[in-house]
Structure formats: structure tokens, C-alpha cells
Short mmCIF file of C-alpha atoms in Angstrom, two decimals:
data_model
loop_
_atom_site.label_atom_id
_atom_site.label_comp_id
_atom_site.label_asym_id
_atom_site.label_seq_id
_atom_site.Cartn_x
_atom_site.Cartn_y
_atom_site.Cartn_z
CA UNK A 1 69.19 -3.41 -219.11
CA UNK A 2 66.23 -4.28 -221.32
CA UNK A 3 67.89 -4.93 -224.65
CA UNK A 4 68.01 -7.37 -227.52
CA UNK A 5 70.87 -7.92 -229.94
CA UNK A 6 69.62 -5.09 -232.14
CA UNK A 7 69.78 -2.57 -229.29
CA UNK A 8 67.35 -1.22 -226.75
CA UNK A 9 63.82 -2.00 -227.88
CA UNK A 10 61.85 -2.02 -224.61
CA UNK A 11 61.32 0.67 -222.01
CA UNK A 12 60.17 0.16 -218.41
CA UNK A 13 57.33 2.51 -217.47
CA UNK A 14 54.64 2.87 -214.81
CA UNK A 15 51.08 2.52 -216.12
CA UNK A 16 48.20 3.58 -213.92
CA UNK A 17 46.19 0.56 -212.83
CA UNK A 18 48.76 -1.89 -214.24
CA UNK A 19 51.94 -1.05 -212.35
CA UNK A 20 55.32 -1.49 -213.98
CA UNK A 21 55.14 -2.44 -217.64
CA UNK A 22 57.30 -2.83 -220.73
CA UNK A 23 56.50 -0.73 -223.79
CA UNK A 24 58.06 -0.58 -227.25
CA UNK A 25 60.72 2.13 -227.47
CA UNK A 26 60.65 1.80 -231.28
CA UNK A 27 58.36 0.16 -233.86
CA UNK A 28 58.66 -3.61 -233.49
CA UNK A 29 58.30 -6.21 -236.22
CA UNK A 30 56.66 -9.63 -236.13
CA UNK A 31 59.19 -12.26 -235.09
CA UNK A 32 61.62 -9.74 -233.64
CA UNK A 33 63.42 -10.85 -230.49
CA UNK A 34 62.72 -8.18 -227.88
CA UNK A 35 64.24 -9.89 -224.84
CA UNK A 36 66.58 -12.72 -223.94
CA UNK A 37 66.67 -13.15 -220.19
CA UNK A 38 68.61 -15.51 -217.92
CA UNK A 39 67.10 -16.75 -214.66
CA UNK A 40 68.59 -15.72 -211.33
CA UNK A 41 66.99 -18.75 -209.67
CA UNK A 42 66.02 -22.11 -211.19
CA UNK A 43 64.69 -24.97 -209.09
CA UNK A 44 63.04 -28.33 -209.66
CA UNK A 45 59.25 -28.58 -209.72
CA UNK A 46 59.33 -32.20 -208.56
CA UNK A 47 58.81 -33.59 -205.05
CA UNK A 48 61.92 -34.05 -202.94
CA UNK A 49 61.56 -37.78 -203.45
CA UNK A 50 60.77 -38.04 -207.14
CA UNK A 51 58.68 -41.03 -208.29
CA UNK A 52 60.60 -43.30 -210.66
CA UNK A 53 57.80 -42.95 -213.19
CA UNK A 54 58.78 -39.33 -213.83
CA UNK A 55 61.41 -38.38 -216.39
CA UNK A 56 64.88 -37.49 -215.16
CA UNK A 57 66.48 -34.11 -215.78
CA UNK A 58 69.87 -32.60 -215.13
CA UNK A 59 69.76 -30.78 -211.78
CA UNK A 60 71.70 -27.86 -213.23
CA UNK A 61 70.48 -27.15 -216.78
CA UNK A 62 67.27 -29.24 -216.58
CA UNK A 63 67.82 -30.95 -219.92
CA UNK A 64 66.17 -34.34 -220.13
CA UNK A 65 68.64 -37.11 -219.30
CA UNK A 66 68.64 -39.45 -222.26
CA UNK A 67 70.01 -42.98 -222.21
CA UNK A 68 73.07 -41.73 -224.13
CA UNK A 69 73.83 -38.88 -221.71
CA UNK A 70 77.04 -38.97 -219.68
CA UNK A 71 75.13 -38.85 -216.38
CA UNK A 72 77.18 -37.83 -213.35
CA UNK A 73 75.70 -38.12 -209.83
CA UNK A 74 76.43 -35.63 -207.08
CA UNK A 75 79.40 -37.10 -205.20
CA UNK A 76 78.02 -35.91 -201.85
CA UNK A 77 74.45 -37.18 -201.96
CA UNK A 78 73.98 -39.29 -205.13
CA UNK A 79 70.34 -38.11 -205.23
CA UNK A 80 70.99 -35.38 -207.77
CA UNK A 81 72.07 -36.12 -211.33
CA UNK A 82 73.88 -33.99 -213.89
CA UNK A 83 74.21 -34.36 -217.64
CA UNK A 84 78.00 -34.20 -217.53
CA UNK A 85 81.06 -33.05 -215.57
CA UNK A 86 80.65 -29.46 -216.76
CA UNK A 87 77.16 -29.15 -215.32
CA UNK A 88 78.27 -30.75 -212.07
CA UNK A 89 81.16 -28.30 -211.76
CA UNK A 90 78.94 -25.32 -212.55
CA UNK A 91 76.25 -26.43 -210.10
CA UNK A 92 78.72 -27.10 -207.26
CA UNK A 93 79.89 -23.49 -207.54
CA UNK A 94 76.39 -22.04 -207.63
CA UNK A 95 72.98 -23.72 -207.47
CA UNK A 96 74.07 -27.02 -205.87
CA UNK A 97 76.58 -25.82 -203.30
CA UNK A 98 77.54 -28.16 -200.44
CA UNK A 99 74.98 -26.42 -198.21
CA UNK A 100 72.19 -26.86 -200.79
CA UNK A 101 73.10 -30.53 -201.15
CA UNK A 102 73.04 -31.02 -197.38
CA UNK A 103 69.80 -29.04 -196.94
CA UNK A 104 67.90 -30.96 -199.61
CA UNK A 105 69.17 -34.28 -198.24
CA UNK A 106 68.00 -33.41 -194.72
CA UNK A 107 64.61 -32.26 -196.00
CA UNK A 108 64.20 -35.61 -197.78
CA UNK A 109 64.42 -37.25 -194.35
CA UNK A 110 61.98 -34.89 -192.66
CA UNK A 111 58.60 -36.62 -191.97
CA UNK A 112 56.81 -33.40 -191.06
CA UNK A 113 57.35 -31.99 -194.56
CA UNK A 114 55.85 -35.04 -196.24
CA UNK A 115 52.67 -34.71 -194.20
CA UNK A 116 52.08 -31.29 -195.79
CA UNK A 117 50.61 -30.54 -199.25
CA UNK A 118 52.96 -31.45 -202.09
CA UNK A 119 53.23 -27.77 -203.03
CA UNK A 120 55.19 -27.10 -199.84
CA UNK A 121 57.96 -29.46 -200.94
CA UNK A 122 58.40 -27.32 -204.05
CA UNK A 123 58.26 -24.15 -201.96
CA UNK A 124 60.97 -25.63 -199.73
CA UNK A 125 63.11 -26.17 -202.82
CA UNK A 126 62.60 -22.53 -203.78
CA UNK A 127 63.54 -21.21 -200.33
CA UNK A 128 66.73 -23.28 -200.31
CA UNK A 129 67.58 -21.92 -203.79
CA UNK A 130 66.76 -18.35 -202.74
CA UNK A 131 68.82 -18.43 -199.54
CA UNK A 132 71.67 -20.02 -201.48
CA UNK A 133 71.43 -17.12 -203.95
CA UNK A 134 71.96 -14.73 -201.04
CA UNK A 135 75.17 -16.61 -200.20
CA UNK A 136 76.65 -16.96 -203.70
CA UNK A 137 75.33 -13.79 -205.37
CA UNK A 138 74.10 -11.11 -202.95
CA UNK A 139 73.44 -8.66 -205.80
CA UNK A 140 71.07 -11.10 -207.53
CA UNK A 141 69.37 -11.75 -204.20
CA UNK A 142 68.64 -8.03 -203.92
CA UNK A 143 67.18 -8.12 -207.44
CA UNK A 144 64.92 -10.96 -206.33
CA UNK A 145 63.74 -8.95 -203.35
CA UNK A 146 63.01 -5.94 -205.59
CA UNK A 147 60.47 -7.84 -207.70
CA UNK A 148 56.75 -7.39 -207.21
CA UNK A 149 54.91 -9.62 -204.77
CA UNK A 150 53.36 -8.74 -201.45
CA UNK A 151 52.92 -11.00 -198.45
CA UNK A 152 49.32 -12.18 -197.96
CA UNK A 153 47.97 -13.29 -194.56
CA UNK A 154 46.51 -16.36 -196.27
CA UNK A 155 50.07 -17.53 -196.94
CA UNK A 156 51.08 -17.24 -193.27
CA UNK A 157 50.67 -20.94 -192.31
CA UNK A 158 52.95 -22.15 -195.12
CA UNK A 159 55.52 -19.42 -194.46
CA UNK A 160 55.61 -20.13 -190.72
CA UNK A 161 55.92 -23.90 -191.20
CA UNK A 162 58.66 -23.70 -193.83
CA UNK A 163 60.60 -21.02 -191.96
CA UNK A 164 60.60 -23.08 -188.75
CA UNK A 165 61.50 -26.24 -190.68
CA UNK A 166 64.50 -24.73 -192.47
CA UNK A 167 65.79 -23.07 -189.31
CA UNK A 168 65.64 -26.33 -187.37
CA UNK A 169 66.88 -28.70 -190.07
CA UNK A 170 69.25 -26.78 -192.32
CA UNK A 171 69.80 -23.09 -191.45
CA UNK A 172 71.87 -21.28 -194.08
CA UNK A 173 75.38 -20.51 -192.82
CA UNK A 174 76.19 -16.91 -191.89
CA UNK A 175 72.82 -15.68 -193.15
CA UNK A 176 70.29 -14.36 -190.64
CA UNK A 177 66.77 -15.15 -191.83
CA UNK A 178 63.44 -14.05 -190.41
CA UNK A 179 59.83 -15.10 -190.87
CA UNK A 180 59.25 -11.78 -192.65
CA UNK A 181 62.00 -12.54 -195.16
CA UNK A 182 60.71 -16.07 -195.73
CA UNK A 183 57.17 -14.78 -196.33
CA UNK A 184 58.43 -12.04 -198.68
CA UNK A 185 60.42 -14.56 -200.73
CA UNK A 186 57.43 -16.88 -201.09
CA UNK A 187 55.37 -13.92 -202.31
CA UNK A 188 58.02 -13.04 -204.93
CA UNK A 189 58.09 -16.64 -206.09
CA UNK A 190 54.32 -16.92 -206.36
CA UNK A 191 54.02 -13.84 -208.57
CA UNK A 192 57.17 -14.08 -210.68
CA UNK A 193 58.11 -17.73 -211.28
CA UNK A 194 57.83 -19.01 -214.85
CA UNK A 195 57.26 -22.71 -215.44
CA UNK A 196 59.76 -24.58 -217.60
CA UNK A 197 57.68 -27.31 -219.13
CA UNK A 198 58.37 -30.94 -219.85
CA UNK A 199 58.60 -31.94 -223.53
CA UNK A 200 55.22 -32.17 -225.22
CA UNK A 201 56.06 -35.79 -226.07
CA UNK A 202 55.74 -36.61 -222.35
CA UNK A 203 52.34 -35.02 -221.81
CA UNK A 204 49.61 -37.24 -220.40
CA UNK A 205 45.90 -36.78 -221.09
CA UNK A 206 46.65 -33.56 -222.93
CA UNK A 207 48.46 -32.03 -219.94
CA UNK A 208 52.13 -31.08 -219.74
CA UNK A 209 53.90 -30.99 -216.40
CA UNK A 210 56.36 -28.39 -215.18
CA UNK A 211 59.92 -29.69 -214.85
CA UNK A 212 61.33 -26.58 -213.16
CA UNK A 213 60.57 -23.01 -212.21
CA UNK A 214 62.73 -20.01 -213.02
CA UNK A 215 62.64 -16.39 -211.94
CA UNK A 216 63.61 -14.02 -214.75
CA UNK A 217 64.19 -10.48 -213.47
CA UNK A 218 63.55 -8.65 -216.74
CA UNK A 219 60.74 -10.85 -218.04
CA UNK A 220 58.92 -10.40 -214.72
CA UNK A 221 57.93 -6.91 -215.90
CA UNK A 222 55.73 -8.24 -218.72
CA UNK A 223 52.06 -7.81 -217.91
CA UNK A 224 49.34 -10.21 -219.01
CA UNK A 225 46.92 -9.89 -221.89
CA UNK A 226 44.50 -12.58 -223.07
CA UNK A 227 45.42 -11.67 -226.66
CA UNK A 228 49.16 -11.10 -226.29
CA UNK A 229 51.33 -9.36 -228.86
CA UNK A 230 54.44 -11.33 -227.82
CA UNK A 231 55.17 -14.84 -226.58
CA UNK A 232 58.03 -16.57 -224.84
CA UNK A 233 60.13 -19.42 -226.16
CA UNK A 234 62.51 -21.71 -224.32
CA UNK A 235 64.81 -24.29 -225.84
CA UNK A 236 65.73 -26.38 -222.80
CA UNK A 237 66.59 -29.54 -224.68
CA UNK A 238 67.94 -28.06 -227.90
CA UNK A 239 69.95 -24.90 -227.14
CA UNK A 240 73.70 -25.67 -227.06
CA UNK A 241 74.33 -23.07 -224.34
CA UNK A 242 72.29 -20.91 -221.94
CA UNK A 243 69.43 -23.35 -222.49
CA UNK A 244 67.42 -22.01 -219.54
CA UNK A 245 67.25 -18.55 -221.09
CA UNK A 246 63.84 -17.16 -221.98
CA UNK A 247 63.45 -15.62 -225.43
CA UNK A 248 60.52 -13.30 -226.11
CA UNK A 249 59.47 -12.67 -229.70
CA UNK A 250 56.82 -10.44 -231.20
CA UNK A 251 53.71 -12.13 -232.58
CA UNK A 252 52.87 -9.24 -234.89
CA UNK A 253 53.98 -5.67 -235.57
CA UNK A 254 53.34 -3.02 -232.94
CA UNK A 255 53.98 0.74 -232.97
CA UNK A 256 56.26 2.68 -230.66
CA UNK A 257 54.76 3.22 -227.19
CA UNK A 258 52.55 0.11 -227.26
CA UNK A 259 52.69 -2.09 -224.16
CA UNK A 260 54.21 -5.51 -224.82
CA UNK A 261 52.26 -8.28 -223.10
CA UNK A 262 52.48 -12.04 -222.70
CA UNK A 263 49.70 -14.46 -221.87
CA UNK A 264 50.38 -16.11 -218.53
CA UNK A 265 48.69 -19.33 -219.71
CA UNK A 266 47.45 -20.97 -222.95
CA UNK A 267 45.26 -18.59 -224.95
CA UNK A 268 42.54 -21.19 -225.54
CA UNK A 269 41.10 -20.93 -222.00
CA UNK A 270 37.60 -19.48 -221.80
CA UNK A 271 36.68 -16.33 -219.92
CA UNK A 272 35.74 -17.89 -216.58
CA UNK A 273 38.81 -20.15 -216.50
CA UNK A 274 41.12 -17.24 -217.30
CA UNK A 275 39.62 -15.00 -214.62
CA UNK A 276 39.81 -17.80 -212.04
CA UNK A 277 43.50 -18.43 -212.69
CA UNK A 278 44.40 -14.75 -212.70
CA UNK A 279 42.54 -14.13 -209.45
CA UNK A 280 43.91 -17.16 -207.61
CA UNK A 281 47.49 -17.11 -208.93
CA UNK A 282 48.17 -13.43 -209.54
CA UNK A 283 45.61 -11.52 -207.49
CA UNK A 284 43.88 -9.51 -210.22
CA UNK A 285 41.04 -9.70 -212.71
CA UNK A 286 41.57 -8.95 -216.38
CA UNK A 287 39.64 -6.33 -218.34
CA UNK A 288 41.52 -6.56 -221.63
CA UNK A 289 39.62 -6.09 -224.91
CA UNK A 290 38.99 -9.82 -225.25
CA UNK A 291 37.64 -10.13 -221.69
CA UNK A 292 35.35 -7.14 -222.18
CA UNK A 293 33.73 -8.93 -225.11
CA UNK A 294 33.60 -12.42 -223.60
CA UNK A 295 32.26 -11.24 -220.24
CA UNK A 296 28.84 -10.88 -221.88
CA UNK A 297 28.83 -14.28 -223.56
CA UNK A 298 26.70 -17.22 -222.52
CA UNK A 299 28.41 -20.51 -221.65
CA UNK A 300 27.67 -21.86 -225.12
CA UNK A 301 29.19 -18.85 -226.82
CA UNK A 302 32.31 -19.22 -224.66
CA UNK A 303 33.04 -22.56 -226.35
CA UNK A 304 33.90 -20.88 -229.64
CA UNK A 305 37.20 -22.83 -229.76
CA UNK A 306 36.71 -26.56 -230.18
CA UNK A 307 38.81 -29.36 -228.66
CA UNK A 308 41.20 -29.34 -231.62
CA UNK A 309 41.97 -25.65 -231.31
CA UNK A 310 39.77 -24.68 -234.26
CA UNK A 311 37.71 -21.52 -234.24
CA UNK A 312 34.08 -22.41 -234.90
CA UNK A 313 32.89 -19.80 -237.38
CA UNK A 314 29.41 -19.01 -238.64
CA UNK A 315 28.93 -19.27 -242.39
CA UNK A 316 28.25 -15.56 -242.72
CA UNK A 317 31.40 -14.49 -240.86
CA UNK A 318 34.40 -13.14 -242.69
CA UNK A 319 37.84 -12.93 -241.11
CA UNK A 320 39.43 -9.57 -241.72
CA UNK A 321 42.77 -7.98 -240.91
CA UNK A 322 43.15 -4.23 -240.56
CA UNK A 323 46.34 -2.21 -240.21
CA UNK A 324 48.32 -5.29 -239.12
CA UNK A 325 47.32 -4.52 -235.55
CA UNK A 326 43.53 -4.69 -235.39
CA UNK A 327 42.23 -8.21 -236.13
CA UNK A 328 38.48 -8.71 -236.12
CA UNK A 329 35.63 -10.79 -237.47
CA UNK A 330 32.74 -9.01 -239.16
CA UNK A 331 29.35 -10.58 -239.80
CA UNK A 332 27.68 -9.66 -243.06
CA UNK A 333 25.96 -6.34 -242.64
CA UNK A 334 27.79 -5.53 -239.37
CA UNK A 335 30.49 -2.97 -238.79
CA UNK A 336 33.93 -4.38 -237.90
CA UNK A 337 34.12 -4.93 -234.16
CA UNK A 338 30.42 -5.64 -233.63
CA UNK A 339 30.56 -9.36 -234.34
CA UNK A 340 30.08 -11.91 -231.57
CA UNK A 341 33.75 -12.92 -231.67
CA UNK A 342 35.85 -9.98 -232.87
CA UNK A 343 39.19 -11.68 -232.11
CA UNK A 344 38.80 -14.86 -234.15
CA UNK A 345 41.61 -13.81 -236.50
CA UNK A 346 44.12 -14.24 -233.67
CA UNK A 347 43.12 -17.87 -233.09
CA UNK A 348 43.09 -18.74 -236.78
CA UNK A 349 46.53 -17.28 -237.40
CA UNK A 350 48.41 -17.45 -234.10
CA UNK A 351 47.20 -20.53 -232.21
CA UNK A 352 48.78 -23.90 -232.98
CA UNK A 353 46.29 -26.40 -234.37
CA UNK A 354 48.22 -29.48 -233.26
CA UNK A 355 46.01 -31.66 -231.07
CA UNK A 356 46.25 -30.83 -227.35
CA UNK A 357 49.01 -28.29 -227.92
CA UNK A 358 47.36 -24.87 -227.40
CA UNK A 359 50.64 -23.12 -228.15
CA UNK A 360 51.02 -19.65 -229.62
CA UNK A 361 52.64 -19.05 -233.00
CA UNK A 362 55.13 -16.28 -233.71
CA UNK A 363 57.17 -15.73 -236.88
CA UNK A 364 60.79 -16.82 -236.85
CA UNK A 365 63.20 -13.90 -236.35
CA UNK A 366 63.63 -11.67 -239.42
CA UNK A 367 66.67 -12.27 -241.62
CA UNK A 368 68.39 -9.16 -243.00
CA UNK A 369 65.32 -7.13 -241.99
CA UNK A 370 63.07 -9.40 -244.08
CA UNK A 371 60.15 -10.82 -242.11
CA UNK A 372 59.93 -14.59 -242.04
CA UNK A 373 56.90 -16.27 -243.57
CA UNK A 374 57.30 -19.24 -241.22
CA UNK A 375 55.70 -19.25 -237.77
CA UNK A 376 56.93 -21.36 -234.84
CA UNK A 377 54.84 -22.77 -232.00
CA UNK A 378 56.19 -21.89 -228.57
CA UNK A 379 54.94 -25.18 -227.09
CA UNK A 380 55.47 -28.03 -229.55
CA UNK A 381 58.01 -26.30 -231.82
CA UNK A 382 56.10 -27.07 -235.02
CA UNK A 383 56.54 -24.70 -237.94
CA UNK A 384 53.69 -23.37 -240.03
CA UNK A 385 54.09 -21.34 -243.21
CA UNK A 386 51.84 -18.46 -244.16
CA UNK A 387 50.79 -20.44 -247.24
CA UNK A 388 49.29 -23.07 -244.90
CA UNK A 389 46.92 -20.43 -243.54
CA UNK A 390 45.50 -19.39 -246.90
#
């Protein structure tokens, strides 16, 4: 059920050329929470043998393990750590069952896996989590199988290797698995997994690493747009409960019937980088309004956003907002929409200007139907008031 606390606000539809999509079933306001979704699968993004230089996280809720945390090791393997007895108990009954513990331990001792690309260790983690889901929650496993994602022949070598490895080392009990099922699961993971990022304080050379991946059945229906009208927030290290939930908030107002889209990556990427990632990771090219404009730019024009996240404007350009939904830049003497960079307003208002952040800003949720004048970054968490933008 696609709902928020205020009631049903999203509707699942089929859009020609885009597949399944989520559209507004009522007018939506900036900052409004339109979805809170819990993952059906969460698994670590780290190698099976994690380097000591990497931060440690709870293997259930994936909070960072601070020096003051009441860390509890898995009593069966001691390789996996939990932030307290409650997380250990919860994990033992679900994501870290005795079979999962045994399977991951055996894979750690498997030389053939460590001779493969590092990505296959993470894929092995996913397959163990997915097959465990079939054992502990068959209904959620069927939801996983219903998500989009088609097997590609190019993925055959990885699927065949991992399928053979799991069958020989740690076959799931009372669960018949086939190479077709393994390949289908890897395809679902590739297309639907969301990265849960490490804290921005741990980024190195301007890059943040992924601490875990989660598959969110409702959020998987959001399509991509290079100028999104919504963005996702997670509060892994601050939420008191359900900290792996994804929260999606509106960036600005949209009318009823409008498709609600996220950006699958930071909005600062240029046209060629965006198209490359979408083609390689998701199997499509984007022809959104922004891409249609930037496709005709030269390489120099593509660098309109500098290294600090600032839009480089010409002196004769004026940033304009129209109808709270159409944001454009007009050069003097031009009609709105004919400027070289008609979407500059989005970057000035909705992209975080903290160095090396590249996050997207959305207003805090409305209070008593009054829109907040404070915007929050979905990456670093910084707040920015509307007065700061004047």
C-alpha cells in the first residue's frame, strides 16, 4: 500500500516507455512525506573479510559502532557484531539465522571466491540474504521476485559461478534453488538495490562509500529524473527505531497526476556521466527535459557547475521562478526556456553547497499544513533557510 501518514498520496500506474511509475494522487506540497518504506532485504556492502581500516557497523541495523556502544558479537561465529542484545536477538530470528551465519563463515574460507572480482563477494552476500528471506518470510521473497529486473546473458558467468559455489559450500536447507532463480535474483538486485551510505564524515577524497544495500519494494517503483521532484532521506545513525527505513519527501509542489521521480545519483553529474551510469547500471538512456537541453552542449558548457557545487552564471542571466513548478534561467532579451541553462534555478535552490557533498535539499515536513522555510540536505544533513538563498 503506497501511503504516508496523511493517507494515500501516490498511485501506481503504467506509463508508456517508462513502465511502472508512481504519480501524485492529490496535489503534493514541498517537504511532504510521500513514502516511508522498510527494506525486505538489507545486506553489507563490505567484503566478506573486512579490512580493519574500514568503520564497523552493526550487522543488523547498520548503525556505526561507536566506542561507547554495547557491542555484542555473534555467539556462533564472532565475525559479526551487533550494537546490543536487542539487535542480536532480532537478527538471529531473521537476517542472521544460524544458516546465514554458517553460510557466510564457509564463504569466508572459500579461496575460489576471493580470486573473483570483489563485487562477487557482495553478490554472494545478497544471494545468502535472499535465500534466507525465502526461508523466514516466503511472502516477502515473492515480493522480491515480482520486482523489475531481467536476466542478461552478460551476467551469466557470475550467476553460474555463485550458484555453483553456494550449492557446494552452503546450500539453503529445504529450499530447491536453480541457476535460473539465482540469475533472476541477481537481476532484481542489480536494478532495485539502494545504497545506504557511510557518514559523510568518513568520506575520503570527496567520495562516500556504501555501508549496505537495501531493497525497498515500494520505493523501487520510483523512476529516475535528472531534475527530480522528490528525494530520499535515511537516518541510519540517528533514528531511534526503524533506522533502515527510507523516507521520500517532495522537493517542491507538484499537481495531481504528475509523476514523482528520484535521481538515482547526485544531481551534479554532467550529461555524459549520467548517461553512462544509467546505461551501465540500469539499462536505459535518459531523455528528460534536462538531458534534452544538455545533449547539445559542448564539453565546456557541460561544466556549468563548479567543484564547490556553485552554478556559474553569466552576468546577463536572471534566475526566475514560474508557477512553483517551472524553474528556468532567462538571458536578457530571450524568452524563458531559451537560455543555455534553463534549469539553473534547481541547482541554486535545491543543491547543497557544502564542499564535496552534492546532496539535494528538500524542505522539512510541513507543520500544521504550514510549509517549512528550512531545507534539509539528504546527504550531509545540513539545514539551510530560505533567507540564506536571498
